[in-house]
Amino acid sequence: ALAAQPWQTPLPLALGAMRPQRDTAGWCLRTATDGRLAVTLNDAHGWQLLAIGGGGPLEVFGEWDGERLRVLSAWTDTLAWSEP
């Protein structure tokens, strides 16, 4: 999508094995290698994602604006969540 339209924002983005975590800067997603991805997520939705994953990894889909991911949906093998 970026090659076809370099000015297109936000970009759709799907990520696997991400763990939601709340830190001093707000909510983020952590990778298996402890990388941090900033997300746009209100507090209630962040806690819902954490509960769905049970502290484990989630598959996540959202819109990337170049700085933060707006989480639109997340799922595990048995549960799913989407932004209302």
Coordinates of C-alpha atoms in Angstrom, one line a residue:
A1 CA 0.0 0.0 0.0
L2 CA 2.8 2.4 0.8
A3 CA 4.5 1.9 -2.6
A4 CA 1.3 2.5 -4.4
Q5 CA 0.4 5.6 -2.4
P6 CA 3.3 6.9 -0.2
W7 CA 1.1 9.6 1.4
Q8 CA -1.6 7.2 2.5
T9 CA -2.2 7.3 6.2
P10 CA -3.1 5.5 8.3
L11 CA -1.8 2.2 7.0
P12 CA -3.5 -1.1 7.9
L13 CA -1.2 -3.3 10.1
A14 CA -1.6 -6.8 11.4
L15 CA 0.8 -8.0 14.1
G16 CA 1.2 -11.4 15.8
A17 CA 2.4 -12.4 19.3
M18 CA 1.9 -9.0 20.9
R19 CA 1.4 -8.5 24.7
P20 CA -0.5 -5.4 25.9
Q21 CA 1.2 -3.6 28.8
R22 CA 0.5 -0.5 30.7
D23 CA 3.5 1.7 31.6
T24 CA 4.1 5.3 32.6
A25 CA 3.5 6.5 29.0
G26 CA 0.1 4.6 28.8
W27 CA -0.7 1.4 26.9
C28 CA 1.8 -0.2 24.6
L29 CA 2.3 -3.6 22.9
R30 CA 5.4 -5.7 23.7
T31 CA 7.0 -8.1 21.3
A32 CA 8.6 -11.4 22.2
T33 CA 12.0 -9.7 22.2
D34 CA 10.7 -6.9 24.5
G35 CA 10.3 -4.3 21.8
R36 CA 7.7 -1.6 22.5
L37 CA 5.1 -0.3 20.1
A38 CA 3.0 2.8 21.2
V39 CA -0.7 2.4 20.8
T40 CA -3.8 4.6 20.9
L41 CA -6.0 2.8 23.3
N42 CA -8.1 4.0 26.2
D43 CA -7.7 2.6 29.6
A44 CA -10.8 0.4 29.6
H45 CA -9.9 -1.1 26.2
G46 CA -6.4 -1.8 27.4
W47 CA -7.6 -3.7 30.4
Q48 CA -10.0 -5.7 28.1
L49 CA -7.1 -6.7 25.8
L50 CA -5.0 -7.7 28.8
A51 CA -7.8 -9.9 30.1
I52 CA -8.6 -11.5 26.7
G53 CA -4.9 -12.5 26.3
G54 CA -4.6 -13.6 30.0
G55 CA -1.2 -11.9 30.0
G56 CA -0.2 -13.9 27.0
P57 CA 0.3 -12.9 23.3
L58 CA -2.5 -11.7 21.1
E59 CA -2.9 -11.2 17.3
V60 CA -3.6 -7.5 16.7
F61 CA -4.9 -5.5 13.8
G62 CA -5.1 -1.7 13.6
E63 CA -4.2 1.5 11.8
W64 CA -0.6 2.7 11.9
D65 CA -0.1 6.5 11.6
G66 CA 3.7 6.4 11.6
E67 CA 4.0 6.9 15.4
R68 CA 1.2 4.9 17.1
L69 CA -1.0 2.0 16.3
R70 CA -4.8 2.5 16.8
V71 CA -5.9 -0.9 17.9
L72 CA -9.1 -1.9 16.1
S73 CA -9.2 -5.7 16.9
A74 CA -7.3 -8.4 18.7
W75 CA -7.8 -12.1 19.1
T76 CA -6.4 -15.4 20.5
D77 CA -7.3 -18.9 19.5
T78 CA -10.5 -18.8 21.6
L79 CA -11.4 -15.1 22.2
A80 CA -11.7 -11.9 20.1
W81 CA -12.1 -8.2 20.8
S82 CA -12.9 -5.3 18.5
E83 CA -13.2 -1.6 19.1
P84 CA -16.8 -0.7 19.7

